[in-house]
Short mmCIF file of C-alpha atoms and ligand atoms in Angstrom, two decimals:
data_model
loop_
_atom_site.label_atom_id
_atom_site.label_comp_id
_atom_site.label_asym_id
_atom_site.label_seq_id
_atom_site.Cartn_x
_atom_site.Cartn_y
_atom_site.Cartn_z
CA MET A 1 6.76 4.90 -50.52
CA THR A 2 5.38 8.22 -49.32
CA TRP A 3 4.89 9.08 -45.69
CA SER A 4 1.87 11.15 -44.73
CA ASN A 5 3.10 13.07 -41.80
CA ASN A 6 0.19 14.18 -39.66
CA TRP A 7 1.31 11.88 -36.87
CA SER A 8 1.64 14.77 -34.48
CA GLN A 9 -2.12 14.40 -33.82
CA TYR A 10 -1.24 11.35 -31.72
CA PHE A 11 1.27 13.08 -29.43
CA ALA A 12 0.99 15.66 -26.68
CA GLN A 13 3.23 17.96 -28.72
CA LEU A 14 4.70 21.31 -27.83
CA GLY A 15 3.06 24.35 -29.38
CA ASP A 16 -0.60 24.91 -29.96
CA ASN A 17 -2.24 21.58 -29.21
CA GLN A 18 -5.98 21.37 -29.66
CA ALA A 19 -6.17 17.59 -29.88
CA PHE A 20 -4.54 17.24 -26.47
CA GLU A 21 -6.65 19.92 -24.86
CA GLN A 22 -9.85 18.51 -26.33
CA ALA A 23 -9.12 14.94 -25.20
CA THR A 24 -8.22 16.09 -21.70
CA LYS A 25 -11.41 18.13 -21.38
CA GLN A 26 -13.58 15.33 -22.71
CA THR A 27 -12.05 12.85 -20.27
CA GLN A 28 -12.52 15.15 -17.30
CA GLN A 29 -16.14 15.77 -18.30
CA ALA A 30 -16.78 12.04 -18.54
CA ILE A 31 -15.31 11.49 -15.07
CA ASN A 32 -17.31 14.36 -13.62
CA GLN A 33 -20.50 12.92 -15.00
CA LEU A 34 -19.66 9.43 -13.77
CA PHE A 35 -18.99 10.72 -10.26
CA GLN A 36 -22.17 12.76 -10.28
CA GLU A 37 -24.38 9.86 -11.29
CA ALA A 38 -22.68 7.08 -9.33
CA ASN A 39 -24.81 5.55 -6.62
CA ALA A 40 -23.13 2.20 -5.91
CA PRO A 41 -19.57 0.89 -5.41
CA TYR A 42 -19.83 -1.24 -8.54
CA SER A 43 -22.24 -1.39 -11.49
CA GLY A 44 -23.39 -4.92 -10.65
CA LEU A 45 -22.63 -6.19 -14.15
CA GLU A 46 -22.13 -9.97 -14.02
CA PRO A 47 -18.39 -10.85 -14.17
CA VAL A 48 -18.90 -13.16 -17.19
CA GLN A 49 -20.65 -10.40 -19.10
CA LEU A 50 -18.02 -7.85 -18.21
CA LYS A 51 -15.25 -10.16 -19.42
CA ALA A 52 -17.10 -10.92 -22.66
CA GLN A 53 -17.71 -7.24 -23.40
CA ILE A 54 -14.06 -6.37 -22.80
CA ASN A 55 -12.84 -9.28 -24.92
CA ALA A 56 -15.17 -8.21 -27.72
CA VAL A 57 -13.26 -4.95 -28.22
CA ASP A 58 -11.52 -5.24 -31.56
CA PHE A 59 -8.15 -3.56 -32.24
CA SER A 60 -8.07 -4.18 -35.97
CA THR A 61 -9.58 -0.85 -37.00
CA PRO A 62 -8.71 2.27 -35.01
CA SER A 63 -11.38 4.84 -34.18
CA SER A 64 -11.02 8.47 -33.22
CA LEU A 65 -9.70 9.19 -29.72
CA GLU A 66 -12.99 10.96 -29.09
CA ASN A 67 -14.86 7.68 -29.65
CA VAL A 68 -12.32 5.72 -27.66
CA ILE A 69 -12.78 8.02 -24.67
CA GLN A 70 -16.55 7.62 -24.93
CA GLU A 71 -16.34 3.84 -25.20
CA THR A 72 -13.82 3.62 -22.39
CA ASN A 73 -16.15 5.59 -20.21
CA ALA A 74 -19.12 3.37 -21.02
CA LEU A 75 -17.33 0.04 -20.69
CA ILE A 76 -14.40 0.51 -18.33
CA ALA A 77 -15.07 3.53 -16.12
CA LYS A 78 -18.72 2.62 -15.53
CA ASN A 79 -17.71 -0.90 -14.49
CA SER A 80 -14.85 0.20 -12.27
CA LEU A 81 -14.81 -0.06 -8.53
CA LEU A 82 -15.64 3.37 -7.15
CA VAL A 83 -13.18 3.87 -4.32
CA GLN A 84 -14.96 7.06 -3.28
CA HIS A 85 -18.20 5.29 -2.41
CA PRO A 86 -18.67 5.00 1.38
CA HIS A 87 -19.56 1.33 0.99
CA THR A 88 -16.30 0.48 -0.79
CA ILE A 89 -14.62 -0.42 2.42
CA ALA A 90 -12.71 -3.69 2.00
CA HIS A 91 -9.03 -3.00 1.56
CA LEU A 92 -6.26 -0.49 2.16
CA HIS A 93 -7.38 1.03 -1.13
CA THR A 94 -7.90 4.71 -0.79
CA PRO A 95 -9.98 7.42 -2.42
CA PRO A 96 -7.30 9.80 -3.72
CA LEU A 97 -6.93 13.48 -2.88
CA ILE A 98 -7.65 15.99 -5.64
CA ALA A 99 -4.10 17.31 -5.23
CA SER A 100 -2.76 13.86 -6.01
CA ILE A 101 -4.95 13.40 -9.09
CA VAL A 102 -4.00 16.72 -10.62
CA ALA A 103 -0.34 15.99 -9.84
CA GLU A 104 -0.82 12.83 -11.94
CA HIS A 105 -1.78 15.08 -14.80
CA PHE A 106 1.53 16.93 -14.56
CA ILE A 107 3.38 13.65 -14.05
CA ALA A 108 1.85 12.06 -17.14
CA ALA A 109 2.23 15.04 -19.46
CA LEU A 110 5.79 15.86 -18.36
CA ASN A 111 6.82 12.20 -18.16
CA GLN A 112 10.01 12.84 -16.21
CA SER A 113 12.11 9.79 -15.46
CA MET A 114 13.67 9.69 -12.03
CA ASP A 115 16.79 7.68 -12.85
CA SER A 116 19.10 10.51 -13.84
CA TRP A 117 19.23 14.27 -13.38
CA ASP A 118 19.35 14.87 -17.13
CA GLN A 119 15.88 13.27 -17.37
CA ALA A 120 14.42 14.94 -14.31
CA PRO A 121 16.05 18.21 -13.31
CA ALA A 122 13.36 19.71 -11.05
CA ALA A 123 11.84 16.32 -10.31
CA THR A 124 15.06 14.95 -8.80
CA PHE A 125 15.15 17.80 -6.30
CA VAL A 126 11.45 17.37 -5.52
CA GLU A 127 11.89 13.67 -4.71
CA GLN A 128 14.94 14.40 -2.57
CA LYS A 129 13.07 17.16 -0.73
CA ILE A 130 10.17 14.83 0.14
CA VAL A 131 12.60 12.10 1.21
CA ASP A 132 14.41 14.60 3.45
CA TRP A 133 11.08 15.75 4.88
CA LEU A 134 10.20 12.12 5.70
CA CYS A 135 13.57 11.42 7.34
CA ASP A 136 12.94 14.50 9.42
CA ILE A 137 9.38 13.51 10.36
CA TYR A 138 10.62 10.09 11.49
CA GLN A 139 13.65 11.68 13.19
CA LEU A 140 16.05 9.30 11.51
CA GLY A 141 19.09 11.51 12.03
CA GLU A 142 21.89 13.03 10.02
CA ARG A 143 22.89 10.01 7.96
CA ALA A 144 19.38 9.07 6.83
CA ASP A 145 18.19 8.92 3.25
CA GLY A 146 15.48 7.25 1.19
CA VAL A 147 13.99 6.68 -2.19
CA PHE A 148 10.53 6.55 -3.74
CA THR A 149 9.22 3.09 -4.60
CA SER A 150 6.13 1.60 -6.22
CA GLY A 151 4.70 0.78 -2.77
CA GLY A 152 5.07 -1.36 0.33
CA THR A 153 6.05 -4.52 -1.54
CA GLN A 154 9.04 -2.88 -3.19
CA SER A 155 9.97 -1.00 -0.01
CA ASN A 156 9.95 -4.22 2.05
CA LEU A 157 12.00 -6.00 -0.59
CA MET A 158 14.55 -3.19 -0.66
CA GLY A 159 14.78 -2.98 3.13
CA LEU A 160 15.45 -6.71 3.40
CA LEU A 161 17.82 -6.69 0.44
CA LEU A 162 19.93 -3.99 2.07
CA ALA A 163 19.79 -5.95 5.33
CA ARG A 164 21.06 -9.10 3.62
CA ASP A 165 23.97 -7.31 1.97
CA TRP A 166 24.84 -5.38 5.12
CA PHE A 167 24.87 -8.60 7.16
CA ALA A 168 27.06 -10.55 4.72
CA TYR A 169 29.57 -7.73 4.84
CA GLN A 170 29.51 -7.56 8.66
CA GLN A 171 29.76 -11.32 8.94
CA SER A 172 32.61 -12.05 6.55
CA GLN A 173 33.26 -8.98 4.44
CA HIS A 174 31.40 -10.81 1.74
CA ASP A 175 30.21 -8.62 -1.14
CA VAL A 176 26.85 -10.01 -2.30
CA GLN A 177 26.61 -7.54 -5.18
CA GLN A 178 29.82 -8.90 -6.70
CA ASN A 179 29.85 -12.50 -5.58
CA GLY A 180 26.26 -13.54 -5.03
CA LEU A 181 25.00 -15.22 -1.90
CA PRO A 182 27.60 -16.21 0.71
CA GLU A 183 28.21 -19.91 1.36
CA TYR A 184 26.33 -19.67 4.68
CA SER A 185 23.21 -18.23 3.03
CA SER A 186 21.15 -21.35 3.76
CA LYS A 187 21.57 -20.50 7.45
CA MET A 188 20.38 -16.90 7.20
CA ARG A 189 17.07 -16.11 8.88
CA ILE A 190 14.55 -13.25 8.84
CA ILE A 191 12.33 -12.97 11.90
CA CYS A 192 8.87 -11.44 12.02
CA SER A 193 5.51 -11.95 13.69
CA ASP A 194 2.91 -14.41 12.46
CA LYS A 195 0.74 -11.40 11.53
CA SER A 196 3.39 -9.86 9.25
CA HIS A 197 2.63 -9.11 5.63
CA PHE A 198 3.17 -11.93 3.12
CA THR A 199 5.65 -9.74 1.23
CA VAL A 200 8.28 -10.70 3.83
CA GLN A 201 8.13 -14.29 2.52
CA LYS A 202 7.95 -13.06 -1.05
CA SER A 203 11.04 -10.90 -0.54
CA ALA A 204 12.95 -13.80 1.01
CA SER A 205 12.13 -15.89 -2.02
CA LEU A 206 13.18 -13.16 -4.48
CA MET A 207 16.40 -12.63 -2.50
CA GLY A 208 17.45 -16.24 -3.04
CA LEU A 209 17.04 -17.18 0.62
CA GLY A 210 13.77 -19.04 0.19
CA GLU A 211 10.60 -18.68 2.21
CA ARG A 212 12.02 -21.16 4.71
CA SER A 213 14.40 -18.41 5.85
CA VAL A 214 11.45 -16.57 7.41
CA VAL A 215 10.83 -17.53 11.03
CA LEU A 216 7.49 -16.51 12.52
CA VAL A 217 7.09 -15.42 16.12
CA LYS A 218 3.72 -15.67 17.85
CA THR A 219 1.62 -12.60 18.59
CA ASN A 220 -0.34 -11.67 21.70
CA VAL A 221 -4.14 -11.25 21.76
CA GLN A 222 -3.77 -7.76 20.33
CA GLY A 223 -1.87 -9.07 17.32
CA LYS A 224 1.48 -7.56 18.43
CA ILE A 225 4.66 -9.58 18.33
CA ASP A 226 5.38 -11.32 21.64
CA THR A 227 8.75 -9.73 22.43
CA GLN A 228 9.79 -12.44 24.88
CA ALA A 229 9.12 -15.05 22.25
CA LEU A 230 11.11 -12.91 19.80
CA GLN A 231 14.14 -12.93 22.08
CA HIS A 232 13.73 -16.63 22.68
CA THR A 233 13.50 -17.33 18.93
CA ILE A 234 16.70 -15.40 18.22
CA ASP A 235 18.53 -17.22 21.03
CA THR A 236 17.33 -20.63 19.85
CA LEU A 237 18.25 -19.95 16.22
CA LYS A 238 21.74 -18.88 17.25
CA ALA A 239 22.14 -21.90 19.53
CA ASP A 240 21.23 -24.08 16.53
CA GLY A 241 24.02 -22.48 14.49
CA LEU A 242 21.65 -20.41 12.33
CA LEU A 243 22.17 -16.77 11.41
CA PRO A 244 19.29 -14.41 12.20
CA PHE A 245 20.11 -11.21 10.30
CA ALA A 246 16.92 -9.14 10.08
CA VAL A 247 13.91 -8.51 12.29
CA VAL A 248 10.75 -7.07 10.73
CA ALA A 249 8.50 -5.07 13.05
CA MET A 250 4.95 -4.24 12.06
CA ALA A 251 3.61 -0.71 12.34
CA GLY A 252 0.04 -1.70 11.54
CA THR A 253 -0.81 -5.26 10.53
CA THR A 254 -3.16 -5.44 7.56
CA ASP A 255 -6.05 -7.15 9.38
CA HIS A 256 -5.81 -6.04 13.00
CA GLY A 257 -3.90 -2.79 12.60
CA ALA A 258 -1.57 -3.99 15.36
CA ILE A 259 1.54 -1.91 15.98
CA ASP A 260 4.42 -3.87 17.52
CA ASP A 261 6.32 -2.43 20.44
CA LEU A 262 8.83 -0.90 18.05
CA GLN A 263 11.36 0.29 20.62
CA THR A 264 11.67 -3.16 22.22
CA VAL A 265 11.82 -4.95 18.86
CA VAL A 266 14.49 -2.60 17.52
CA ASP A 267 16.52 -2.93 20.74
CA ILE A 268 16.34 -6.73 20.64
CA ALA A 269 17.36 -6.74 16.97
CA LYS A 270 20.27 -4.42 17.58
CA ALA A 271 21.58 -6.39 20.57
CA ALA A 272 21.42 -9.56 18.44
CA GLY A 273 23.41 -7.98 15.60
CA CYS A 274 20.34 -7.88 13.32
CA TRP A 275 19.03 -5.21 10.98
CA SER A 276 15.65 -3.82 12.07
CA HIS A 277 13.06 -3.09 9.40
CA VAL A 278 9.69 -1.49 10.16
CA ASP A 279 6.85 -2.33 7.79
CA GLY A 280 4.89 0.89 8.17
CA ALA A 281 2.83 0.51 4.98
CA TYR A 282 -0.38 0.94 6.94
CA GLY A 283 0.38 2.58 10.27
CA ALA A 284 3.52 4.68 9.82
CA ALA A 285 1.25 7.56 8.79
CA LEU A 286 0.28 7.98 12.45
CA GLN A 287 3.54 9.88 12.89
CA LEU A 288 1.58 12.93 11.67
CA SER A 289 -0.98 12.65 14.48
CA GLU A 290 -0.13 14.37 17.75
CA GLN A 291 -2.65 12.11 19.48
CA HIS A 292 -1.35 8.79 18.15
CA LYS A 293 2.31 9.24 17.20
CA SER A 294 3.52 7.89 20.56
CA ARG A 295 2.38 4.46 19.37
CA LEU A 296 5.29 4.52 16.90
CA LYS A 297 7.89 5.24 19.56
CA GLY A 298 11.17 3.58 18.60
CA ILE A 299 10.62 3.92 14.84
CA GLU A 300 13.40 6.55 14.85
CA SER A 301 15.94 3.85 15.79
CA ALA A 302 15.05 1.42 12.98
CA ASP A 303 17.53 0.68 10.19
CA SER A 304 14.83 0.91 7.53
CA ILE A 305 11.17 1.88 7.24
CA SER A 306 8.57 1.20 4.54
CA VAL A 307 6.07 4.02 4.05
CA ASP A 308 3.12 3.66 1.70
CA PHE A 309 1.59 6.87 0.38
CA HIS A 310 -1.19 5.18 -1.58
CA LYS A 311 -2.78 4.06 1.68
CA LEU A 312 -3.26 6.49 4.59
CA PHE A 313 -1.66 9.40 2.72
CA TYR A 314 -4.52 9.24 0.17
CA GLN A 315 -2.27 9.26 -2.90
CA THR A 316 -3.08 7.71 -6.25
CA ILE A 317 -1.44 4.35 -6.95
CA SER A 318 1.51 3.92 -7.07
CA CYS A 319 3.40 5.82 -4.40
CA GLY A 320 5.66 4.61 -1.61
CA ALA A 321 9.09 5.10 -0.10
CA LEU A 322 11.88 3.27 1.67
CA LEU A 323 13.81 5.21 4.29
CA ILE A 324 17.11 4.07 5.77
CA LYS A 325 19.02 5.25 8.79
CA ASP A 326 22.47 5.10 7.22
CA LYS A 327 22.65 6.10 3.58
CA ALA A 328 25.97 4.27 3.14
CA ASN A 329 23.90 1.10 2.83
CA PHE A 330 22.52 2.27 -0.52
CA ASN A 331 26.02 1.64 -1.92
CA THR A 332 25.23 -2.04 -2.31
CA LEU A 333 22.70 -1.07 -5.01
CA LEU A 334 25.05 1.28 -6.85
CA HIS A 335 26.07 0.35 -10.33
CA HIS A 336 27.63 2.84 -12.71
CA ALA A 337 26.52 2.78 -16.32
CA ASP A 338 28.52 4.79 -18.84
CA TYR A 339 25.39 6.11 -20.51
CA LEU A 340 23.44 7.06 -17.41
CA ASN A 341 25.14 7.61 -14.05
CA ARG A 342 28.87 7.92 -14.50
CA GLU A 343 31.22 7.74 -11.57
CA GLY A 344 32.01 11.28 -10.54
CA ASP A 345 28.77 12.82 -11.89
CA GLU A 346 28.24 15.97 -9.90
CA LEU A 347 24.50 16.17 -10.41
CA PRO A 348 22.49 13.59 -8.44
CA ASN A 349 21.18 10.48 -10.23
CA LEU A 350 18.49 8.83 -8.14
CA VAL A 351 19.02 5.49 -9.91
CA ASP A 352 22.05 5.14 -7.62
CA LYS A 353 19.72 4.13 -4.78
CA SER A 354 16.85 2.47 -6.61
CA ILE A 355 16.15 -1.05 -7.87
CA ALA A 356 14.17 0.52 -10.73
CA THR A 357 15.75 2.41 -13.64
CA THR A 358 13.06 4.37 -15.50
CA LYS A 359 10.83 5.52 -12.67
CA ARG A 360 7.70 7.61 -12.19
CA PHE A 361 7.76 11.10 -10.69
CA ASP A 362 5.39 10.08 -7.87
CA ALA A 363 7.07 12.43 -5.43
CA LEU A 364 5.24 15.35 -7.07
CA LYS A 365 1.97 14.02 -5.65
CA MET A 366 3.24 14.25 -2.08
CA PHE A 367 4.88 17.60 -2.86
CA MET A 368 1.62 19.14 -4.07
CA THR A 369 -0.40 17.41 -1.34
CA LEU A 370 1.76 18.65 1.52
CA LYS A 371 1.51 22.17 0.17
CA ALA A 372 -2.24 22.08 -0.56
CA VAL A 373 -3.55 20.00 2.35
CA GLY A 374 -0.88 20.51 4.97
CA VAL A 375 0.80 18.22 7.47
CA LYS A 376 -1.46 19.17 10.37
CA GLN A 377 -4.60 18.30 8.45
CA PHE A 378 -3.40 14.69 8.06
CA GLY A 379 -3.14 14.37 11.83
CA GLU A 380 -6.74 15.52 12.15
CA PHE A 381 -7.85 13.03 9.49
CA TYR A 382 -6.30 10.18 11.47
CA ASP A 383 -7.65 11.27 14.84
CA TYR A 384 -11.15 11.41 13.37
CA LEU A 385 -10.77 8.13 11.47
CA LEU A 386 -9.55 6.16 14.48
CA SER A 387 -12.29 7.53 16.67
CA LEU A 388 -14.92 6.78 14.01
CA THR A 389 -13.60 3.21 13.82
CA GLN A 390 -14.21 2.76 17.55
CA GLN A 391 -17.76 4.04 17.13
CA VAL A 392 -18.41 1.63 14.26
CA ALA A 393 -17.09 -1.21 16.43
CA THR A 394 -19.47 -0.23 19.23
CA LYS A 395 -22.36 -0.16 16.79
CA ILE A 396 -21.52 -3.68 15.66
CA GLN A 397 -21.14 -4.87 19.22
CA GLN A 398 -24.63 -3.63 20.03
CA HIS A 399 -26.23 -5.07 16.91
CA LYS A 400 -28.17 -8.27 17.44
CA HIS A 401 -27.11 -9.81 14.13
CA PHE A 402 -23.38 -9.05 14.35
CA GLU A 403 -20.52 -9.91 16.65
CA LEU A 404 -17.32 -7.90 17.02
CA CYS A 405 -14.18 -10.11 16.84
CA CYS A 406 -11.73 -7.75 18.50
CA THR A 407 -11.32 -4.15 19.59
CA PRO A 408 -9.97 -2.11 16.66
CA LEU A 409 -6.41 -0.85 17.01
CA LEU A 410 -6.19 1.30 13.89
CA SER A 411 -8.97 1.64 11.32
CA THR A 412 -10.15 -1.92 10.62
CA VAL A 413 -13.19 -3.60 12.10
CA LEU A 414 -13.29 -7.41 12.21
CA PHE A 415 -16.71 -8.95 12.78
CA ARG A 416 -18.94 -11.95 12.16
CA LEU A 417 -22.62 -12.70 11.91
CA SER A 418 -24.11 -13.49 15.33
CA SER A 419 -24.81 -16.91 16.79
CA GLU A 420 -28.50 -16.13 16.40
CA ILE A 421 -27.90 -16.06 12.64
CA GLN A 422 -25.83 -19.25 12.83
CA GLY A 423 -28.76 -21.15 14.34
CA ASP A 424 -28.44 -24.79 13.30
CA LEU A 425 -25.73 -24.15 10.69
CA SER A 426 -22.50 -26.10 11.13
CA ASP A 427 -19.28 -24.07 11.47
CA GLN A 428 -18.43 -24.90 7.90
CA GLN A 429 -21.86 -23.83 6.62
CA PHE A 430 -21.58 -20.68 8.70
CA ASN A 431 -18.18 -19.85 7.16
CA GLN A 432 -19.70 -20.51 3.75
CA LEU A 433 -22.54 -18.10 4.53
CA HIS A 434 -20.01 -15.33 5.23
CA GLN A 435 -18.26 -16.06 1.93
CA THR A 436 -21.46 -16.10 -0.10
CA LEU A 437 -22.61 -12.90 1.56
CA ARG A 438 -19.40 -11.03 0.73
CA LEU A 439 -19.40 -12.21 -2.87
CA GLN A 440 -23.04 -11.36 -3.36
CA LEU A 441 -22.62 -7.85 -1.96
CA LEU A 442 -19.65 -7.37 -4.33
CA THR A 443 -21.13 -8.68 -7.58
CA SER A 444 -24.47 -6.96 -7.00
CA GLY A 445 -22.48 -3.75 -6.55
CA ASN A 446 -24.11 -3.01 -3.19
CA ALA A 447 -21.06 -3.04 -0.94
CA VAL A 448 -17.43 -4.08 -1.11
CA ILE A 449 -16.27 -5.52 2.20
CA ALA A 450 -13.36 -7.84 2.93
CA GLU A 451 -13.12 -11.39 4.18
CA THR A 452 -10.21 -12.78 6.18
CA LYS A 453 -9.48 -15.33 8.88
CA VAL A 454 -9.03 -14.84 12.60
CA ASP A 455 -7.99 -17.91 14.61
CA GLY A 456 -9.11 -20.14 11.76
CA LYS A 457 -12.59 -18.59 11.58
CA LEU A 458 -13.81 -16.71 8.57
CA VAL A 459 -14.58 -13.10 9.45
CA LEU A 460 -15.70 -9.96 7.62
CA LYS A 461 -13.65 -6.79 7.62
CA PHE A 462 -14.17 -3.09 7.09
CA THR A 463 -11.08 -0.99 6.39
CA LEU A 464 -11.85 2.67 7.05
CA LEU A 465 -9.62 5.11 5.19
CA SER A 466 -11.60 8.12 4.08
CA PRO A 467 -11.99 10.87 6.67
CA CYS A 468 -15.17 11.83 4.78
CA LEU A 469 -16.98 8.76 6.14
CA THR A 470 -19.63 9.35 8.80
CA LEU A 471 -21.35 7.09 11.28
CA SER A 472 -24.57 7.22 9.27
CA ASP A 473 -22.77 5.63 6.29
CA PHE A 474 -22.40 2.60 8.56
CA ASP A 475 -26.07 2.55 9.59
CA LEU A 476 -26.89 2.14 5.91
CA LEU A 477 -24.10 -0.36 5.28
CA LEU A 478 -25.04 -2.57 8.23
CA GLU A 479 -28.66 -2.46 7.07
CA LYS A 480 -27.59 -3.62 3.60
CA ILE A 481 -25.52 -6.46 5.06
CA GLU A 482 -28.28 -7.50 7.43
CA HIS A 483 -30.85 -7.43 4.66
CA SER A 484 -28.69 -9.56 2.33
CA THR A 485 -27.94 -12.02 5.15
CA LEU A 486 -31.60 -12.54 5.98
CA ALA A 487 -32.44 -12.95 2.30
CA LEU A 488 -29.70 -15.61 1.97
CA ILE A 489 -30.92 -17.54 4.99
CA ASN A 490 -34.52 -17.45 3.87
CA THR A 491 -33.71 -18.84 0.42
CA LYS A 492 -31.80 -21.77 2.01
C1 PLP B 1 -0.27 -2.96 1.73
C2 PLP B 1 0.79 -3.52 2.58
C3 PLP B 1 2.00 -3.97 2.01
C4 PLP B 1 2.22 -4.03 0.53
O1 PLP B 1 2.26 -2.74 0.00
P1 PLP B 1 1.85 -2.42 -1.53
O2 PLP B 1 1.84 -0.95 -1.55
O3 PLP B 1 0.51 -3.05 -1.74
O4 PLP B 1 2.89 -3.02 -2.40
C5 PLP B 1 3.00 -4.39 2.89
N1 PLP B 1 2.80 -4.41 4.21
C6 PLP B 1 1.64 -4.01 4.78
C7 PLP B 1 1.50 -4.03 6.27
C8 PLP B 1 0.59 -3.55 3.98
O5 PLP B 1 -0.55 -3.16 4.55
#
C-alpha cells in the first residue's frame, strides 16, 4: 500500500499556509455578506423544510472546503437565528462583542487546553488573572479563587458540589470524594426560592441527592425570596431532623430579574451552618455598574458565586466562572494523575480545580474584552439597558392592546395582550392565542420573543441585552406583534 501524503491541506499547519488563510477569508466574507443583507431574526423557512434540507446533506463523497463553506453559508448560516437583530429578544442569549469573536479565532487556532500548564503556558496565567480580577471585583477576600466553566449550569453544579462535600466534612469528617455519599445523605437539603433556576434541581439530581432534596421558599410580589419564610423553613427542617446544608440566593431570576436580599440570605445561611451560593448568571454583572451595584450588597460574603459571561458580559458561548470564598474547598475536586498533574508539580495545573479535563481557553475572550472595551464601559451599558427596559415597560403600559404584568427589575419585560383583545375568549383560549402568536412570529422570522408563566398565566417576555437597542426598535416590534395578533383574531 502506498500513502499519498498531501494530508497537510486539511490541517492548520505551521509554515506558509494558504489553504488556512483562504478558508478563513472566505468564511469571514460570507459572514460579512450575511450580516449586511440580513433583515429579519430568522429566514422564515418552515421547520420541516429546514430539517429535510439538512438531512439531505450526504457525507459519502467529500467536496472541497471552499464548496463546504459556501453550502454551509447557504443552508446553515442563512437559517440561523440572528442574535444581533433587535427583534431577537427572547432569551438571555446575547449578541457577542467583536473582541470576543476575534478571541475565538485565536482560541480555535491555538487550541490550548486548560487542564495542565504544559498544554497552556500563557493561557493558564490568563485564566488565573481573570479569575483574580473577578475575586477582586466581588471583594471576596484573600483566600478566594475560581475557575472558568462552560456556563451557569456547570457553575451552579460545582458550587453545590463543593457545598455538599464541605458539609459532610463539617458534619462528620466524612470524605465524599473517597467514600461517596454519607449515610445521612437522604436527609440533606438545599434551600432556594421558588423562582430559582431549574439547574438547582438538576444539580441535586446529579449529586445523588435527588430533586426531593431541594426545598423551595416562597417569594414576595417582586420575585425575591421571602427571608422570614427562609428562616422559618430552615428552622422547621432542622426540627424535623433534616439537614439543610446549602442556601441558593438569586442575583437575577431568569423571568423577573429579581435579586434576593443577598446580605440577609447569606447571614441566615451562615447562622444556620449552611453554605451560601449566589446564582449570579444573569444579574451578577451589575457589580460593574456604579449606579446598580448596591443591589448586590452581601455578595462579597457568599461562599460561592456563579458568573455567566455569555449573558450580560456579551461573550460568545460558552463562557462562565465559579468563584469561591475559600480556595481550600477546591481540594475536594483534586485528583492527581501521573500523566497530567503530579503531586508536587510546581507549575499550576488548572484541572486541579475543575470538573472538566480538556477545557477551552475561554478566559482569553474576557481578557481581550476587558482590555478593548474596558470595565467602565460595561457599567454604562447596564445603566442604559436598565433604563431602556423601564421605558419599554411604560410604552407597553400605555398601549391599548398590551398589559404590563410587573415592573421590570433588571432587563426583562413581562406582558400580556389586553382584556380588550381577550374579548369573549376563555382563559384557556386566551393562553392559546399567546402561544400561537409567539410561534407564528418565530417561524415567520418576524420576531423572536419568549413565553413563560406568571401566577399560572401565560405571558410574553422580552429580554433586553444589547446596549445597541433603542426605543424605536420597540415601536416597530410592538407594531409587528399587534399586527400579527389582530390578523390571528380576524382569521378565527
Ligand atoms: C442562564 C442561567 C443559568 C444557566 O446558565 P447556562 O450558562 O445557560 O448554563 C442558571 N441560572 C440563571 C439565573 C440563569 O439565568
